[in-house]
């Protein structure tokens, strides 16, 4: 047990103060995140997938059912579809922006609580549990995608929950734990394809632990069936309901042209010099170190205490988590040719979540080691607690000051059009902005406006050609002006300070006047 440097009364007071600071920081972050109306292209396409509709179909279509959701998930997505199905049922209740943001944030909150529970199990300290729950705040990428109406928060919550279930099994290997773990890991496996890496690593450790259980083989077989059958069923669903349709519709379509944007992060698609630079970042960047170098060093330095130890002791549990981390990275590297591996990108959000878990694990091990040593740190629990308190304050500050710079926010742009009341065909909409605009006017906060859709030139499957007409005065887009100029030659786009963000003025570029030629004099 860690030494408590304060009297019980002051220990309670400090814990309550830190808990209040944590609640305020999380509440501040959640309040901003839930109020965001900045739905970008991917989020809006996800919305229409979960409504069972093509994101580029004309306005005011009748929503589809669950079969339509899976159909459009296979045509327009690169995720297995678990989040699409959950979001489908979620949208049956309400479709306002606040309600939509609650779902991914609920996943995020569950992940924080799971990590806090892990911290409590590893140190039996409320302050350490609070530090553990706040650890995701150290990773801006996790905060960026915590409220995004995509499967990201579902995926990295699966990392936290999976690690918690593994720890529960390591200490008390019950058949109920095997069943719950199989069901929940199967659920989170349907979030994103990269979830297979963490699920695979946990499955390997789970298998090894079951094989070593001091029980009859019949009991071990029950554990394996309860764990792997639901996980296997979920895996089959991911392959045949998600991957196979998407492979034909998107991955292999036009020789992979629709997924070329992933090539800079995949093995074999970039020059070897760039590959080695990317590999170095994947292994040795600050974000990667808790999942690569630190576990390898910890396994080397972590010495087994003297005497016979039960399988669920702290030393044994630490080793299993370091092995899970290294196995996850190994699986990621093995499929690098087909799946992007770049720790600084959103496609590696699961590695950021795993880094948070490993930071909690290594911190617990360091504190445990210091409690048995003599020296400035080992003999000074006050200093240890001071560092712990400082770390909690830093993480609270990270939550409070975190901001994501979102340049496309139609929730703040469209009120201008309410006042402007555009006439027929005077506002053209850039193709990537259409799914978001359509949400706001078809089913969102701006539905029922009399000038929609006649005032807009919309880039759906029945789009006017050309998109920008003679009467067009405004252009709605989140792209930069130079990109618009290359996309729509023949038109000049200018920023008007009187217009809100994402609205620019557009006018045709007049061709240079042609000087009349003087006829040649007769000979």
mmCIF file of N, CA and C in Angstrom, residues 352-458:
data_model
loop_
_atom_site.group_PDB
_atom_site.id
_atom_site.type_symbol
_atom_site.label_atom_id
_atom_site.label_comp_id
_atom_site.label_asym_id
_atom_site.label_seq_id
_atom_site.Cartn_x
_atom_site.Cartn_y
_atom_site.Cartn_z
ATOM 1 N N UNK A 352 -2.922 6.007 -29.874
ATOM 2 C CA UNK A 352 -2.940 7.065 -28.866
ATOM 3 C C UNK A 352 -3.665 6.574 -27.612
ATOM 4 N N UNK A 353 -4.784 5.888 -27.799
ATOM 5 C CA UNK A 353 -5.513 5.345 -26.651
ATOM 6 C C UNK A 353 -4.665 4.316 -25.916
ATOM 7 N N UNK A 354 -3.982 3.466 -26.667
ATOM 8 C CA UNK A 354 -3.116 2.478 -26.033
ATOM 9 C C UNK A 354 -1.957 3.145 -25.308
ATOM 10 N N UNK A 355 -1.446 4.240 -25.856
ATOM 11 C CA UNK A 355 -0.396 4.992 -25.172
ATOM 12 C C UNK A 355 -0.879 5.510 -23.825
ATOM 13 N N UNK A 356 -2.126 5.967 -23.780
ATOM 14 C CA UNK A 356 -2.688 6.442 -22.512
ATOM 15 C C UNK A 356 -2.725 5.315 -21.487
ATOM 16 N N UNK A 357 -3.148 4.122 -21.913
ATOM 17 C CA UNK A 357 -3.181 2.972 -21.005
ATOM 18 C C UNK A 357 -1.781 2.639 -20.506
ATOM 19 N N UNK A 358 -0.811 2.643 -21.423
ATOM 20 C CA UNK A 358 0.545 2.249 -21.040
ATOM 21 C C UNK A 358 1.200 3.297 -20.129
ATOM 22 N N UNK A 359 0.858 4.570 -20.304
ATOM 23 C CA UNK A 359 1.369 5.584 -19.387
ATOM 24 C C UNK A 359 0.851 5.352 -17.973
ATOM 25 N N UNK A 360 -0.413 4.966 -17.869
ATOM 26 C CA UNK A 360 -0.967 4.652 -16.554
ATOM 27 C C UNK A 360 -0.264 3.427 -15.969
ATOM 28 N N UNK A 361 -0.057 2.418 -16.806
ATOM 29 C CA UNK A 361 0.582 1.181 -16.325
ATOM 30 C C UNK A 361 2.012 1.433 -15.855
ATOM 31 N N UNK A 362 2.802 2.145 -16.650
ATOM 32 C CA UNK A 362 4.199 2.364 -16.273
ATOM 33 C C UNK A 362 4.294 3.301 -15.066
ATOM 34 N N UNK A 363 3.372 4.271 -14.963
ATOM 35 C CA UNK A 363 3.360 5.144 -13.783
ATOM 36 C C UNK A 363 3.061 4.352 -12.525
ATOM 37 N N UNK A 364 2.115 3.435 -12.613
ATOM 38 C CA UNK A 364 1.802 2.579 -11.466
ATOM 39 C C UNK A 364 3.008 1.743 -11.069
ATOM 40 N N UNK A 365 3.724 1.214 -12.059
ATOM 41 C CA UNK A 365 4.899 0.396 -11.756
ATOM 42 C C UNK A 365 6.016 1.226 -11.138
ATOM 43 N N UNK A 366 6.207 2.440 -11.649
ATOM 44 C CA UNK A 366 7.249 3.307 -11.092
ATOM 45 C C UNK A 366 6.928 3.661 -9.647
ATOM 46 N N UNK A 367 5.689 4.031 -9.369
ATOM 47 C CA UNK A 367 5.301 4.378 -7.995
ATOM 48 C C UNK A 367 5.423 3.178 -7.070
ATOM 49 N N UNK A 368 5.077 2.010 -7.590
ATOM 50 C CA UNK A 368 5.211 0.802 -6.774
ATOM 51 C C UNK A 368 6.676 0.517 -6.468
ATOM 52 N N UNK A 369 7.537 0.710 -7.464
ATOM 53 C CA UNK A 369 8.957 0.491 -7.242
ATOM 54 C C UNK A 369 9.545 1.487 -6.261
ATOM 55 N N UNK A 370 9.124 2.748 -6.360
ATOM 56 C CA UNK A 370 9.643 3.768 -5.447
ATOM 57 C C UNK A 370 9.214 3.520 -4.007
ATOM 58 N N UNK A 371 8.035 2.939 -3.823
ATOM 59 C CA UNK A 371 7.554 2.701 -2.464
ATOM 60 C C UNK A 371 8.388 1.664 -1.728
ATOM 61 N N UNK A 372 9.193 0.884 -2.470
ATOM 62 C CA UNK A 372 10.032 -0.133 -1.842
ATOM 63 C C UNK A 372 11.502 0.249 -1.836
ATOM 64 N N UNK A 373 11.797 1.488 -2.232
ATOM 65 C CA UNK A 373 13.202 1.902 -2.304
ATOM 66 C C UNK A 373 13.491 3.004 -1.291
ATOM 67 N N UNK A 374 14.750 3.097 -0.956
ATOM 68 C CA UNK A 374 15.200 4.193 -0.115
ATOM 69 C C UNK A 374 15.892 5.217 -0.991
ATOM 70 N N UNK A 375 15.801 6.481 -0.599
ATOM 71 C CA UNK A 375 16.411 7.532 -1.390
ATOM 72 C C UNK A 375 15.539 8.759 -1.377
ATOM 73 N N UNK A 376 15.902 9.794 -2.126
ATOM 74 C CA UNK A 376 15.141 11.053 -2.117
ATOM 75 C C UNK A 376 13.683 10.853 -2.482
ATOM 76 N N UNK A 377 13.424 10.038 -3.541
ATOM 77 C CA UNK A 377 12.036 9.828 -3.958
ATOM 78 C C UNK A 377 11.366 8.733 -3.139
ATOM 79 N N UNK A 378 12.110 7.628 -2.947
ATOM 80 C CA UNK A 378 11.505 6.493 -2.257
ATOM 81 C C UNK A 378 11.142 6.805 -0.817
ATOM 82 N N UNK A 379 11.940 7.615 -0.158
ATOM 83 C CA UNK A 379 11.682 7.917 1.248
ATOM 84 C C UNK A 379 10.894 9.203 1.432
ATOM 85 N N UNK A 380 10.426 9.805 0.349
ATOM 86 C CA UNK A 380 9.729 11.079 0.441
ATOM 87 C C UNK A 380 8.380 10.981 -0.268
ATOM 88 N N UNK A 381 7.384 10.384 0.393
ATOM 89 C CA UNK A 381 6.073 10.251 -0.245
ATOM 90 C C UNK A 381 5.414 11.594 -0.529
ATOM 91 N N UNK A 382 5.764 12.635 0.230
ATOM 92 C CA UNK A 382 5.197 13.961 -0.027
ATOM 93 C C UNK A 382 5.568 14.429 -1.433
ATOM 94 N N UNK A 383 6.809 14.201 -1.828
ATOM 95 C CA UNK A 383 7.242 14.591 -3.168
ATOM 96 C C UNK A 383 6.499 13.798 -4.233
ATOM 97 N N UNK A 384 6.290 12.505 -3.985
ATOM 98 C CA UNK A 384 5.528 11.685 -4.927
ATOM 99 C C UNK A 384 4.111 12.222 -5.088
ATOM 100 N N UNK A 385 3.466 12.542 -3.979
ATOM 101 C CA UNK A 385 2.098 13.061 -4.040
ATOM 102 C C UNK A 385 2.061 14.425 -4.726
ATOM 103 N N UNK A 386 3.085 15.235 -4.492
ATOM 104 C CA UNK A 386 3.136 16.552 -5.132
ATOM 105 C C UNK A 386 3.217 16.404 -6.653
ATOM 106 N N UNK A 387 4.019 15.460 -7.123
ATOM 107 C CA UNK A 387 4.121 15.209 -8.564
ATOM 108 C C UNK A 387 2.790 14.711 -9.110
ATOM 109 N N UNK A 388 2.117 13.855 -8.354
ATOM 110 C CA UNK A 388 0.819 13.326 -8.774
ATOM 111 C C UNK A 388 -0.211 14.449 -8.885
ATOM 112 N N UNK A 389 -0.239 15.314 -7.885
ATOM 113 C CA UNK A 389 -1.177 16.438 -7.904
ATOM 114 C C UNK A 389 -0.873 17.373 -9.066
ATOM 115 N N UNK A 390 0.412 17.649 -9.296
ATOM 116 C CA UNK A 390 0.790 18.523 -10.414
ATOM 117 C C UNK A 390 0.363 17.924 -11.745
ATOM 118 N N UNK A 391 0.530 16.612 -11.896
ATOM 119 C CA UNK A 391 0.136 15.951 -13.141
ATOM 120 C C UNK A 391 -1.373 16.055 -13.359
ATOM 121 N N UNK A 392 -2.157 15.897 -12.292
ATOM 122 C CA UNK A 392 -3.616 16.025 -12.408
ATOM 123 C C UNK A 392 -3.989 17.443 -12.836
ATOM 124 N N UNK A 393 -3.331 18.441 -12.250
ATOM 125 C CA UNK A 393 -3.613 19.832 -12.609
ATOM 126 C C UNK A 393 -3.254 20.114 -14.064
ATOM 127 N N UNK A 394 -2.145 19.553 -14.534
ATOM 128 C CA UNK A 394 -1.747 19.741 -15.931
ATOM 129 C C UNK A 394 -2.784 19.138 -16.873
ATOM 130 N N UNK A 395 -3.266 17.934 -16.562
ATOM 131 C CA UNK A 395 -4.257 17.284 -17.419
ATOM 132 C C UNK A 395 -5.584 18.037 -17.407
ATOM 133 N N UNK A 396 -5.970 18.569 -16.243
ATOM 134 C CA UNK A 396 -7.189 19.395 -16.178
ATOM 135 C C UNK A 396 -7.035 20.638 -17.063
ATOM 136 N N UNK A 397 -5.858 21.234 -17.018
ATOM 137 C CA UNK A 397 -5.598 22.410 -17.849
ATOM 138 C C UNK A 397 -5.669 22.061 -19.326
ATOM 139 N N UNK A 398 -5.143 20.891 -19.695
ATOM 140 C CA UNK A 398 -5.202 20.453 -21.103
ATOM 141 C C UNK A 398 -6.644 20.352 -21.589
ATOM 142 N N UNK A 399 -7.520 19.840 -20.733
ATOM 143 C CA UNK A 399 -8.933 19.731 -21.116
ATOM 144 C C UNK A 399 -9.571 21.103 -21.283
ATOM 145 N N UNK A 400 -9.226 22.024 -20.411
ATOM 146 C CA UNK A 400 -9.866 23.339 -20.427
ATOM 147 C C UNK A 400 -9.398 24.174 -21.609
ATOM 148 N N UNK A 401 -8.117 24.113 -21.920
ATOM 149 C CA UNK A 401 -7.580 24.988 -22.972
ATOM 150 C C UNK A 401 -7.652 24.370 -24.354
ATOM 151 N N UNK A 402 -8.008 23.096 -24.442
ATOM 152 C CA UNK A 402 -8.006 22.449 -25.756
ATOM 153 C C UNK A 402 -9.032 23.078 -26.689
ATOM 154 N N UNK A 403 -8.599 23.394 -27.888
ATOM 155 C CA UNK A 403 -9.485 23.903 -28.933
ATOM 156 C C UNK A 403 -9.127 23.214 -30.253
ATOM 157 N N UNK A 404 -10.124 22.878 -31.003
ATOM 158 C CA UNK A 404 -9.899 22.315 -32.338
ATOM 159 C C UNK A 404 -10.300 23.367 -33.361
ATOM 160 N N UNK A 405 -9.362 23.711 -34.213
ATOM 161 C CA UNK A 405 -9.612 24.752 -35.208
ATOM 162 C C UNK A 405 -10.417 24.171 -36.357
ATOM 163 N N UNK A 406 -11.712 24.454 -36.351
ATOM 164 C CA UNK A 406 -12.610 23.961 -37.397
ATOM 165 C C UNK A 406 -13.004 25.118 -38.299
ATOM 166 N N UNK A 407 -12.568 25.029 -39.539
ATOM 167 C CA UNK A 407 -12.796 26.134 -40.472
ATOM 168 C C UNK A 407 -14.155 26.057 -41.150
ATOM 169 N N UNK A 408 -14.847 24.937 -41.029
ATOM 170 C CA UNK A 408 -16.120 24.773 -41.723
ATOM 171 C C UNK A 408 -17.224 24.588 -40.692
ATOM 172 N N UNK A 409 -18.030 25.603 -40.485
ATOM 173 C CA UNK A 409 -19.098 25.557 -39.485
ATOM 174 C C UNK A 409 -20.332 26.241 -40.058
ATOM 175 N N UNK A 410 -21.183 25.452 -40.722
ATOM 176 C CA UNK A 410 -22.384 26.026 -41.338
ATOM 177 C C UNK A 410 -23.396 26.480 -40.299
ATOM 178 N N UNK A 411 -23.293 25.951 -39.080
ATOM 179 C CA UNK A 411 -24.198 26.415 -38.040
ATOM 180 C C UNK A 411 -24.052 27.893 -37.753
ATOM 181 N N UNK A 412 -22.863 28.465 -38.083
ATOM 182 C CA UNK A 412 -22.630 29.893 -37.898
ATOM 183 C C UNK A 412 -22.732 30.666 -39.207
ATOM 184 N N UNK A 413 -22.820 29.958 -40.327
ATOM 185 C CA UNK A 413 -22.882 30.606 -41.641
ATOM 186 C C UNK A 413 -24.318 30.789 -42.121
ATOM 187 N N UNK A 414 -25.140 29.787 -41.917
ATOM 188 C CA UNK A 414 -26.490 29.804 -42.483
ATOM 189 C C UNK A 414 -27.401 30.883 -41.909
ATOM 190 N N UNK A 415 -27.231 31.339 -40.651
ATOM 191 C CA UNK A 415 -28.087 32.455 -40.210
ATOM 192 C C UNK A 415 -27.970 33.692 -41.094
ATOM 193 N N UNK A 416 -26.821 33.896 -41.706
ATOM 194 C CA UNK A 416 -26.682 35.028 -42.635
ATOM 195 C C UNK A 416 -27.634 34.858 -43.811
ATOM 196 N N UNK A 417 -27.747 33.634 -44.333
ATOM 197 C CA UNK A 417 -28.646 33.405 -45.464
ATOM 198 C C UNK A 417 -30.097 33.586 -45.046
ATOM 199 N N UNK A 418 -30.429 33.340 -43.788
ATOM 200 C CA UNK A 418 -31.787 33.609 -43.311
ATOM 201 C C UNK A 418 -32.125 35.091 -43.442
ATOM 202 N N UNK A 419 -31.145 35.945 -43.155
ATOM 203 C CA UNK A 419 -31.365 37.391 -43.274
ATOM 204 C C UNK A 419 -31.278 37.847 -44.730
ATOM 205 N N UNK A 420 -30.396 37.221 -45.473
ATOM 206 C CA UNK A 420 -30.162 37.610 -46.869
ATOM 207 C C UNK A 420 -31.300 37.155 -47.788
ATOM 208 N N UNK A 421 -31.912 36.002 -47.460
ATOM 209 C CA UNK A 421 -32.993 35.411 -48.239
ATOM 210 C C UNK A 421 -32.633 35.379 -49.734
ATOM 211 N N UNK A 422 -31.704 34.512 -50.102
ATOM 212 C CA UNK A 422 -31.212 34.477 -51.484
ATOM 213 C C UNK A 422 -32.303 34.101 -52.477
ATOM 214 N N UNK A 423 -32.160 34.641 -53.675
ATOM 215 C CA UNK A 423 -33.111 34.340 -54.750
ATOM 216 C C UNK A 423 -32.683 33.077 -55.488
ATOM 217 N N UNK A 424 -33.504 32.648 -56.401
ATOM 218 C CA UNK A 424 -33.298 31.385 -57.090
ATOM 219 C C UNK A 424 -31.925 31.321 -57.766
ATOM 220 N N UNK A 425 -31.184 30.270 -57.456
ATOM 221 C CA UNK A 425 -29.923 29.993 -58.138
ATOM 222 C C UNK A 425 -28.794 30.943 -57.839
ATOM 223 N N UNK A 426 -28.904 31.737 -56.758
ATOM 224 C CA UNK A 426 -27.855 32.729 -56.504
ATOM 225 C C UNK A 426 -26.736 32.206 -55.596
ATOM 226 N N UNK A 427 -26.931 31.014 -55.002
ATOM 227 C CA UNK A 427 -25.912 30.448 -54.120
ATOM 228 C C UNK A 427 -25.531 29.063 -54.639
ATOM 229 N N UNK A 428 -24.293 28.916 -55.061
ATOM 230 C CA UNK A 428 -23.784 27.607 -55.479
ATOM 231 C C UNK A 428 -23.077 26.944 -54.302
ATOM 232 N N UNK A 429 -23.121 25.634 -54.257
ATOM 233 C CA UNK A 429 -22.583 24.875 -53.133
ATOM 234 C C UNK A 429 -21.502 23.930 -53.642
ATOM 235 N N UNK A 430 -20.314 24.029 -53.049
ATOM 236 C CA UNK A 430 -19.204 23.139 -53.422
ATOM 237 C C UNK A 430 -19.541 21.703 -53.032
ATOM 238 N N UNK A 431 -19.032 20.739 -53.784
ATOM 239 C CA UNK A 431 -19.476 19.350 -53.668
ATOM 240 C C UNK A 431 -19.286 18.790 -52.261
ATOM 241 N N UNK A 432 -18.168 19.067 -51.593
ATOM 242 C CA UNK A 432 -17.930 18.501 -50.277
ATOM 243 C C UNK A 432 -18.754 19.192 -49.184
ATOM 244 N N UNK A 433 -19.357 20.317 -49.499
ATOM 245 C CA UNK A 433 -20.189 21.031 -48.530
ATOM 246 C C UNK A 433 -21.654 20.616 -48.609
ATOM 247 N N UNK A 434 -22.024 19.928 -49.693
ATOM 248 C CA UNK A 434 -23.428 19.607 -49.902
ATOM 249 C C UNK A 434 -24.024 18.701 -48.828
ATOM 250 N N UNK A 435 -23.372 17.587 -48.416
ATOM 251 C CA UNK A 435 -24.005 16.738 -47.391
ATOM 252 C C UNK A 435 -24.294 17.480 -46.088
ATOM 253 N N UNK A 436 -23.412 18.408 -45.705
ATOM 254 C CA UNK A 436 -23.632 19.167 -44.472
ATOM 255 C C UNK A 436 -24.774 20.161 -44.644
ATOM 256 N N UNK A 437 -24.770 20.912 -45.751
ATOM 257 C CA UNK A 437 -25.848 21.868 -46.011
ATOM 258 C C UNK A 437 -27.189 21.154 -46.073
ATOM 259 N N UNK A 438 -27.192 20.006 -46.719
ATOM 260 C CA UNK A 438 -28.433 19.251 -46.853
ATOM 261 C C UNK A 438 -28.949 18.810 -45.485
ATOM 262 N N UNK A 439 -28.055 18.404 -44.577
ATOM 263 C CA UNK A 439 -28.510 18.030 -43.234
ATOM 264 C C UNK A 439 -29.198 19.208 -42.551
ATOM 265 N N UNK A 440 -28.553 20.381 -42.562
ATOM 266 C CA UNK A 440 -29.100 21.526 -41.844
ATOM 267 C C UNK A 440 -30.463 21.937 -42.385
ATOM 268 N N UNK A 441 -30.655 21.854 -43.713
ATOM 269 C CA UNK A 441 -31.920 22.307 -44.299
ATOM 270 C C UNK A 441 -32.963 21.196 -44.425
ATOM 271 N N UNK A 442 -32.532 19.952 -44.606
ATOM 272 C CA UNK A 442 -33.490 18.856 -44.730
ATOM 273 C C UNK A 442 -34.048 18.425 -43.370
ATOM 274 N N UNK A 443 -33.154 18.206 -42.395
ATOM 275 C CA UNK A 443 -33.576 17.620 -41.133
ATOM 276 C C UNK A 443 -33.001 18.316 -39.907
ATOM 277 N N UNK A 444 -32.160 19.319 -40.103
ATOM 278 C CA UNK A 444 -31.486 19.972 -38.999
ATOM 279 C C UNK A 444 -32.171 21.238 -38.528
ATOM 280 N N UNK A 445 -31.432 22.112 -37.862
ATOM 281 C CA UNK A 445 -32.015 23.309 -37.253
ATOM 282 C C UNK A 445 -32.621 24.292 -38.244
ATOM 283 N N UNK A 446 -32.257 24.246 -39.548
ATOM 284 C CA UNK A 446 -32.753 25.227 -40.514
ATOM 285 C C UNK A 446 -33.798 24.631 -41.457
ATOM 286 N N UNK A 447 -34.379 23.516 -41.089
ATOM 287 C CA UNK A 447 -35.400 22.914 -41.955
ATOM 288 C C UNK A 447 -36.629 23.822 -42.031
ATOM 289 N N UNK A 448 -37.313 23.740 -43.143
ATOM 290 C CA UNK A 448 -38.528 24.522 -43.338
ATOM 291 C C UNK A 448 -38.316 25.888 -43.953
ATOM 292 N N UNK A 449 -37.082 26.212 -44.350
ATOM 293 C CA UNK A 449 -36.842 27.512 -44.964
ATOM 294 C C UNK A 449 -37.445 27.534 -46.368
ATOM 295 N N UNK A 450 -38.162 28.609 -46.674
ATOM 296 C CA UNK A 450 -38.890 28.684 -47.947
ATOM 297 C C UNK A 450 -37.962 28.768 -49.148
ATOM 298 N N UNK A 451 -36.762 29.326 -48.960
ATOM 299 C CA UNK A 451 -35.873 29.508 -50.114
ATOM 300 C C UNK A 451 -35.026 28.263 -50.420
ATOM 301 N N UNK A 452 -35.157 27.207 -49.602
ATOM 302 C CA UNK A 452 -34.411 25.971 -49.868
ATOM 303 C C UNK A 452 -35.343 24.941 -50.475
ATOM 304 N N UNK A 453 -34.942 24.271 -51.548
ATOM 305 C CA UNK A 453 -33.624 24.299 -52.203
ATOM 306 C C UNK A 453 -33.522 25.221 -53.419
ATOM 307 N N UNK A 454 -34.585 25.974 -53.756
ATOM 308 C CA UNK A 454 -34.584 26.701 -55.026
ATOM 309 C C UNK A 454 -33.494 27.764 -55.109
ATOM 310 N N UNK A 455 -33.052 28.297 -53.966
ATOM 311 C CA UNK A 455 -32.039 29.347 -53.993
ATOM 312 C C UNK A 455 -30.642 28.808 -54.255
ATOM 313 N N UNK A 456 -30.498 27.495 -54.183
ATOM 314 C CA UNK A 456 -29.162 26.895 -54.241
ATOM 315 C C UNK A 456 -28.974 26.105 -55.537
ATOM 316 N N UNK A 457 -27.746 26.114 -55.996
ATOM 317 C CA UNK A 457 -27.330 25.200 -57.068
ATOM 318 C C UNK A 457 -26.541 24.092 -56.385
ATOM 319 N N UNK A 458 -27.178 22.907 -56.284
ATOM 320 C CA UNK A 458 -26.685 21.831 -55.425
ATOM 321 C C UNK A 458 -25.968 20.751 -56.241
#
